[in-house]
mmCIF file of C-alpha atoms in Angstrom:
data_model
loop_
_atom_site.group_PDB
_atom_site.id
_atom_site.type_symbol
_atom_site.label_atom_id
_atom_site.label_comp_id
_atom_site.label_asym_id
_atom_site.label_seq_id
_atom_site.Cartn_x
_atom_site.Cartn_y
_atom_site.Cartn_z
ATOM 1 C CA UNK A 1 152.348 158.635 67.475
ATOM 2 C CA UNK A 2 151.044 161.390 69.569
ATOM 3 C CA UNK A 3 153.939 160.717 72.139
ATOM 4 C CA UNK A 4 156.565 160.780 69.264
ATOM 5 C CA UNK A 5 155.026 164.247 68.113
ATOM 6 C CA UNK A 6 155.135 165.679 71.782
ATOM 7 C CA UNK A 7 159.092 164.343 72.191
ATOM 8 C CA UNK A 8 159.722 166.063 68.956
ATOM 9 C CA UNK A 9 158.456 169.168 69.631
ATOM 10 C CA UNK A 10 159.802 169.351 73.405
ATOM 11 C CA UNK A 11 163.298 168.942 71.693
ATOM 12 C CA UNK A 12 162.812 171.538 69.113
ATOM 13 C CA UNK A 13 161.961 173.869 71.933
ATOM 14 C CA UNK A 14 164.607 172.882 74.477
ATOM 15 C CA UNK A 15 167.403 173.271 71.071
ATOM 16 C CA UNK A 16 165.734 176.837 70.367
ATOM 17 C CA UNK A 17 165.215 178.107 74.081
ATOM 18 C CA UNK A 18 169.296 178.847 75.128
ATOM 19 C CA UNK A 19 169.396 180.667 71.553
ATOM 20 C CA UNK A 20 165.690 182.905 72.491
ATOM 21 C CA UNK A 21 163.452 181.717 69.768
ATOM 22 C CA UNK A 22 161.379 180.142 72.030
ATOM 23 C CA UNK A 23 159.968 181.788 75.096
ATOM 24 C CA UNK A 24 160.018 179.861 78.427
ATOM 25 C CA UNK A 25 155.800 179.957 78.245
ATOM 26 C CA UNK A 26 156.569 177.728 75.174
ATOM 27 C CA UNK A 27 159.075 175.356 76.235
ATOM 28 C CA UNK A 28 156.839 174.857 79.450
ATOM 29 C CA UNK A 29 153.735 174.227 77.340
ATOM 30 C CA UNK A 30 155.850 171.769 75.386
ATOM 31 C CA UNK A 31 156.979 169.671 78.162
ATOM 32 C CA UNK A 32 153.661 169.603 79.823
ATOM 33 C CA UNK A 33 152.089 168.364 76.534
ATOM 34 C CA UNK A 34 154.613 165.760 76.190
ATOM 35 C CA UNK A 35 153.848 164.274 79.707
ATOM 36 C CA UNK A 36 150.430 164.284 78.758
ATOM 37 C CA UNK A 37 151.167 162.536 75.509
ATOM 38 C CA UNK A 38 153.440 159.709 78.019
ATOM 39 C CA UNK A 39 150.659 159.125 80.594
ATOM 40 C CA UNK A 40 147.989 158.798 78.361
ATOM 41 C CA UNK A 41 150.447 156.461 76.355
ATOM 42 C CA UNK A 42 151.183 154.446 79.626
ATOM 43 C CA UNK A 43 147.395 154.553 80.743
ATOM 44 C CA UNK A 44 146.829 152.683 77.087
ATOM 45 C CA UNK A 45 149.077 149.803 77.908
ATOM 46 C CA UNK A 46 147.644 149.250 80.971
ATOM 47 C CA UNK A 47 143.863 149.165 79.957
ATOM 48 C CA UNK A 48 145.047 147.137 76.849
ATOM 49 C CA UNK A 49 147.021 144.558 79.747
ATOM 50 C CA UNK A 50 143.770 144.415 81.638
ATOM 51 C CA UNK A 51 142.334 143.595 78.395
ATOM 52 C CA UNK A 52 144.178 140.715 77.503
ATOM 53 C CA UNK A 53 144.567 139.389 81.224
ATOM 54 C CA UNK A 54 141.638 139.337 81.651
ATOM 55 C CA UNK A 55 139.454 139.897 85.267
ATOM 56 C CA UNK A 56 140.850 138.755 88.323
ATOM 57 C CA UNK A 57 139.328 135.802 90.228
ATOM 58 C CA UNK A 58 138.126 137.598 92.937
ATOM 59 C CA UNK A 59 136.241 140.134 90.734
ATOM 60 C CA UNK A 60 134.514 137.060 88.737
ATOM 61 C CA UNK A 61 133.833 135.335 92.029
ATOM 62 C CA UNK A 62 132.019 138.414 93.504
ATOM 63 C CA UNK A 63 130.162 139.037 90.183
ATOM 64 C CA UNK A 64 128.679 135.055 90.093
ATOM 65 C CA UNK A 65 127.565 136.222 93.916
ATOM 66 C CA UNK A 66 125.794 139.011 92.340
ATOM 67 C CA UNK A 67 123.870 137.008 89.924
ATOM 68 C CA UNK A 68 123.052 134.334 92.488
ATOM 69 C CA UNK A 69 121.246 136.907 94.469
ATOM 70 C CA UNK A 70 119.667 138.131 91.745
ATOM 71 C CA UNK A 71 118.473 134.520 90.642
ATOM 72 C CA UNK A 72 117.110 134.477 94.357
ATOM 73 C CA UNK A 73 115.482 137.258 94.151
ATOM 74 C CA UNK A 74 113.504 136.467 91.465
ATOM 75 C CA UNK A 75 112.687 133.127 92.477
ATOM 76 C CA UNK A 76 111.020 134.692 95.752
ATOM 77 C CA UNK A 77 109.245 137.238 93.216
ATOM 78 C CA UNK A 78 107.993 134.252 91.066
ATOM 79 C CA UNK A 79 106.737 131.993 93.799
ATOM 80 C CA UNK A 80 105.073 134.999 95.840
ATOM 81 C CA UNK A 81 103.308 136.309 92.020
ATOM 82 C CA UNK A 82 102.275 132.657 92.028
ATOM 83 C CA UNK A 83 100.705 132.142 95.341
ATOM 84 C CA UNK A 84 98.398 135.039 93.782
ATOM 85 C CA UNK A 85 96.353 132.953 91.829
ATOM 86 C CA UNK A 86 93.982 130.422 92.700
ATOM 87 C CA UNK A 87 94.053 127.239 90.984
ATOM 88 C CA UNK A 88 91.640 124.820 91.330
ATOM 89 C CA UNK A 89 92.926 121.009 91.141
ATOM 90 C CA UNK A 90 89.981 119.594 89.436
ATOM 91 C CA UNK A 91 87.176 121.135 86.742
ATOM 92 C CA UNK A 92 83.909 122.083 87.790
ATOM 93 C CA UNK A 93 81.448 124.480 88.510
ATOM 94 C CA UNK A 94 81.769 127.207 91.173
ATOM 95 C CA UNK A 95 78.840 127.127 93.684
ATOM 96 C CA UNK A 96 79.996 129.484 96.652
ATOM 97 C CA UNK A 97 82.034 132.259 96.256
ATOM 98 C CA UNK A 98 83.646 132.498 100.341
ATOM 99 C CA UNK A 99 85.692 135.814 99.876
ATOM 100 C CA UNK A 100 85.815 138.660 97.520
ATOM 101 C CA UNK A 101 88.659 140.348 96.375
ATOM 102 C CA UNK A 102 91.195 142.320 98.336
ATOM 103 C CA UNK A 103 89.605 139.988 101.532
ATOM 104 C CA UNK A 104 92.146 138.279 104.358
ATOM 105 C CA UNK A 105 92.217 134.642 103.937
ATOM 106 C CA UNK A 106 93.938 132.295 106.585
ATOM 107 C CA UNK A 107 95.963 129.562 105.700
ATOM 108 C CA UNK A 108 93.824 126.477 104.909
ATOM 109 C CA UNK A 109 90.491 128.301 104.929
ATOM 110 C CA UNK A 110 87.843 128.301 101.922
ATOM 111 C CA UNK A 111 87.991 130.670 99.200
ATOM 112 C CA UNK A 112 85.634 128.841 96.545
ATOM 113 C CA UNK A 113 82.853 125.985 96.683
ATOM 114 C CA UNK A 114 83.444 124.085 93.495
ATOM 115 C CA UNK A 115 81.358 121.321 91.797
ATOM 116 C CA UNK A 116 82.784 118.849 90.024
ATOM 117 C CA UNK A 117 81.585 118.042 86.710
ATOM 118 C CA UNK A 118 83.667 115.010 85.497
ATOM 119 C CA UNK A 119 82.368 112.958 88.611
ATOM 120 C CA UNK A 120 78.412 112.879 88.894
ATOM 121 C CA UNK A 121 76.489 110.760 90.976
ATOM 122 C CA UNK A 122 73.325 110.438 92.747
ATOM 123 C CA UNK A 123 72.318 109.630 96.284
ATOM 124 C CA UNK A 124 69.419 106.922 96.496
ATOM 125 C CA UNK A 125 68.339 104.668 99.095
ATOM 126 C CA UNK A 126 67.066 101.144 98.666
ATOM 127 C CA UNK A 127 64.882 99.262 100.718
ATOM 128 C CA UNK A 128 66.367 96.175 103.181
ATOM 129 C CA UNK A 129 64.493 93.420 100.727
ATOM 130 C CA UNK A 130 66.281 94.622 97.849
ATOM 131 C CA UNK A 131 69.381 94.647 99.325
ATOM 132 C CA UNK A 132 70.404 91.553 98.268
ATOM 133 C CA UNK A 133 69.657 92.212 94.226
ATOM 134 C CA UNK A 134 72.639 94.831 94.153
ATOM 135 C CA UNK A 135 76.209 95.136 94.475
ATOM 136 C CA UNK A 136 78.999 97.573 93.775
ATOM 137 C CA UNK A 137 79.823 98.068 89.580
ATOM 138 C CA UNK A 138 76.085 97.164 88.136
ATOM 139 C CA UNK A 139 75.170 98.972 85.380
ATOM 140 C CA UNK A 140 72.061 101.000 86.147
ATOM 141 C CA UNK A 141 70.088 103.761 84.031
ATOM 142 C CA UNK A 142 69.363 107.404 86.041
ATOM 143 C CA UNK A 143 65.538 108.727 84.755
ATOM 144 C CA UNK A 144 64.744 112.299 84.945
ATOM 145 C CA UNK A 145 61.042 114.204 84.853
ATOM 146 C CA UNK A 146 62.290 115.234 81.509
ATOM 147 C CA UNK A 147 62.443 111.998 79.913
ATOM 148 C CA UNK A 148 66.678 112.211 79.604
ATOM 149 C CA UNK A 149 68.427 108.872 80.644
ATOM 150 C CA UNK A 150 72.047 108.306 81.237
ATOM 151 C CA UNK A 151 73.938 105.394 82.059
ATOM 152 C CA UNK A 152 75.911 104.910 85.277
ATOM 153 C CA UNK A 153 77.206 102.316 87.864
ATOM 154 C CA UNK A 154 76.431 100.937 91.243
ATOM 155 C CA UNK A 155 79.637 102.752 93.443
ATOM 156 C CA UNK A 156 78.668 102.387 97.105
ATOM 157 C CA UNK A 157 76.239 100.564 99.307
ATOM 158 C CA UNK A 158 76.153 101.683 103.213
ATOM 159 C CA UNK A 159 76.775 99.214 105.311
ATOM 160 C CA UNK A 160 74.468 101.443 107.877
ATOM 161 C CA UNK A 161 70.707 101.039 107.699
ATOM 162 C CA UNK A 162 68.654 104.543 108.466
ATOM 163 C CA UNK A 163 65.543 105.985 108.239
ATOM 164 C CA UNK A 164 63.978 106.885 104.720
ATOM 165 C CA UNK A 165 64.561 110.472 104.414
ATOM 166 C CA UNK A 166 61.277 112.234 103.784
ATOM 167 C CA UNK A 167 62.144 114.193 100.693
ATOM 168 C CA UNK A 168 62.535 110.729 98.718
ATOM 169 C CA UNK A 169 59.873 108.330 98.248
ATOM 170 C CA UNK A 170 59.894 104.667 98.287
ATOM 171 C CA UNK A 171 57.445 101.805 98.055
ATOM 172 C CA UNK A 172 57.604 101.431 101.656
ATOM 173 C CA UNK A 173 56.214 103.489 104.543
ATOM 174 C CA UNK A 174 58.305 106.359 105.649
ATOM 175 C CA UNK A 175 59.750 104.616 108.948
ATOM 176 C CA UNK A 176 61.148 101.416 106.922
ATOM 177 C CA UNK A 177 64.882 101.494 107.023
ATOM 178 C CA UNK A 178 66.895 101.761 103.805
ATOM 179 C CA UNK A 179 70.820 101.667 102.901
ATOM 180 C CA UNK A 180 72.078 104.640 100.800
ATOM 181 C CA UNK A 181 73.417 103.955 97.483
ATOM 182 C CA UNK A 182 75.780 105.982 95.673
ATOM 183 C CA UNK A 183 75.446 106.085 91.772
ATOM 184 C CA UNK A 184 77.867 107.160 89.291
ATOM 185 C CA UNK A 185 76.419 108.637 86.350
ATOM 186 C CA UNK A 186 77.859 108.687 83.071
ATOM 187 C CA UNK A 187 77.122 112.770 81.883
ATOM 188 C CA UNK A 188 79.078 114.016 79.275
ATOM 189 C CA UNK A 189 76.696 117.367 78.380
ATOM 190 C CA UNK A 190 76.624 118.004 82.414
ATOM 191 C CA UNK A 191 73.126 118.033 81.917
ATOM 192 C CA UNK A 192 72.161 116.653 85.748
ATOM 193 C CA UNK A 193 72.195 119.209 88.816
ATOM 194 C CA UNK A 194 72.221 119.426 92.082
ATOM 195 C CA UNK A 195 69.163 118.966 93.771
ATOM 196 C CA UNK A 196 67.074 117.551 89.972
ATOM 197 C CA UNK A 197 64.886 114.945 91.494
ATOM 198 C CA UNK A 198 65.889 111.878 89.519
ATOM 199 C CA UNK A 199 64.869 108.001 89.214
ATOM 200 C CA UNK A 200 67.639 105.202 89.502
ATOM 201 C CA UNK A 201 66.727 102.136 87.683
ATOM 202 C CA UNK A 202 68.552 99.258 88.723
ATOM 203 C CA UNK A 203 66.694 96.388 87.069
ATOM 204 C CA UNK A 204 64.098 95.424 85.294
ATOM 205 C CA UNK A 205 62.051 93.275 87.921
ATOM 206 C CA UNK A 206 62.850 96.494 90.654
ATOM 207 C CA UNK A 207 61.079 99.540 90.015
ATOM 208 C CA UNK A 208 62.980 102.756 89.744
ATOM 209 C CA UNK A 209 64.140 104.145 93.061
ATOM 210 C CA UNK A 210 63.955 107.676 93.740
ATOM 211 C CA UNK A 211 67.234 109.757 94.819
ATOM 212 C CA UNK A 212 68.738 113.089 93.998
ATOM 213 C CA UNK A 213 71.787 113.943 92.042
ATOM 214 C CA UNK A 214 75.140 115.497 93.630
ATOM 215 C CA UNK A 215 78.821 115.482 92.211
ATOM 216 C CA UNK A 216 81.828 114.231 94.182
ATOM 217 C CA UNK A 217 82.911 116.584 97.278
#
C-alpha cells in the first residue's frame, strides 16, 4: 500500500512538473519517497523469505556448538560446586575436626575423624583356657557400671596371643597371654562410647570379661 501511494504521487508530480504546478523540490521529494516506499517493500519480502526458509544449516550447526559449550561449561561449574562439600559415606559422630575452614587440604589427606554409630563393638580379651568355649557369631550380652545391657555377637577372635593389657582386668595375673575378641553390639539409642569401661558376658559358666567399647574404623 505505501508503495502504491508513493507511485501515485511520483506520477501526479512528474504529469504536473512540465506544466509548473509542481516545483522541482517537490517532484524530487516525491521520487525519493517512492524509493523509500520500494526498498522498504523489497526489504519486507526478503525478511518474510528468511522467515519461511527458514535458518541455514550452517547457522543451526554453529548455534548447537554454542549450546554444547555452554552445557560444558556448566557441567565443570557443577562438578567443581560439588567437590565443595564434604560428604561423609557412612553416619556417625564427628570426633576430630583436622582443618578449619578456608584451610589447604591435599589430595587424600584427613579433613574429619568420624565415629560410626550403626557399627559398635567392643575390644575384650579372653584368657588361653577359655579359648576353646567361643567362636565367631555367639550371642553374648555387653554389661555396663550403669546397669544397661545390650545384646551383641562374637565377630573376631585373634589368632595372635599377647600380653593382657593393663587397663583391663582379668582373672589371671597381668603377664598371662590372652587373644583379643571383637564384639558387635547391638545399640540402637547409641548409648555406648568410646572409652565406657564395659563387661562382655559370654556365658553363663564364664564370668564376664572386661573390655572397652569402640565403633568400626
Amino acid at each position: 500500500m505505501a508503495v502504491r501511494n508513493a507511485e501515485i504521487a511520483l506520477r501526479r508530480a512528474k504529469e504536473l512538473a512540465p506544466k509548473g504546478a509542481v516545483s522541482q523540490e517537490m517532484l524530487d521529494n516525491a521520487q525519493a519517497a517512492y524509493d523509500q516506499a520500494v526498498a522498504n517493500y523489497q526489504a519486507a519480502v526478503a525478511a518474510q523469505r528468511l522467515v519461511e526458509v527458514g535458518p541455514r544449516q550452517e547457522e543451526i550447526d554453529r548455534a548447537r556448538g554454542l549450546v554444547r559449550q555452554a552445557e560444558a561449561v556448566l557441567k565443570d561449574a557443577q562438578r567443581r560446586l560439588g567437590d565443595t562439600k564434604l560428604l561423609s559415606p557412612v553416619s556417625g559422630v564427628v570426633q576430630v575436626r583436622v582443618h578449619e575452614v578456608g584451610d589447604f587440604v591435599n589430595t587424600g589427606e584427613p579433613v574429619f575423624s568420624i565415629a560410626r554409630q550403626e557399627e559398635v563393638w567392643v575390644r575384650t580379651y579372653v584368657a588361653e583356657e577359655d579359648l576353646d568355649r567361643i567362636r565367631p557369631g555367639m550371642p553374648v550380652v555387653v554389661l555396663t557400671d550403669g546397669g544397661n545391657q545390650f545384646p551383641g555377637q562374637v565377630g573376631f577372635i585373634s589368632s595372635v596371643a599377647e600380653f593382657t593389657p593393663k587397663t583391663v582386668e582379668t582373672r589371671e595375673v597381668r603377664t598371662n597371654l590372652v587373644y583379643r575378641v571383637r564384639v558387635l553390639v547391638n545399640d540402637p539409642e547409641c548409648k555406648l562410647r568410646q572409652g565406657m569401661p564395659v563387661r562382655v558376658r559370654i556365658s553363663a559358666e564364664n564370668p564376664p570379661a572386661g573390655g572397652q567399647p569402640g565403633t568400626q574404623p
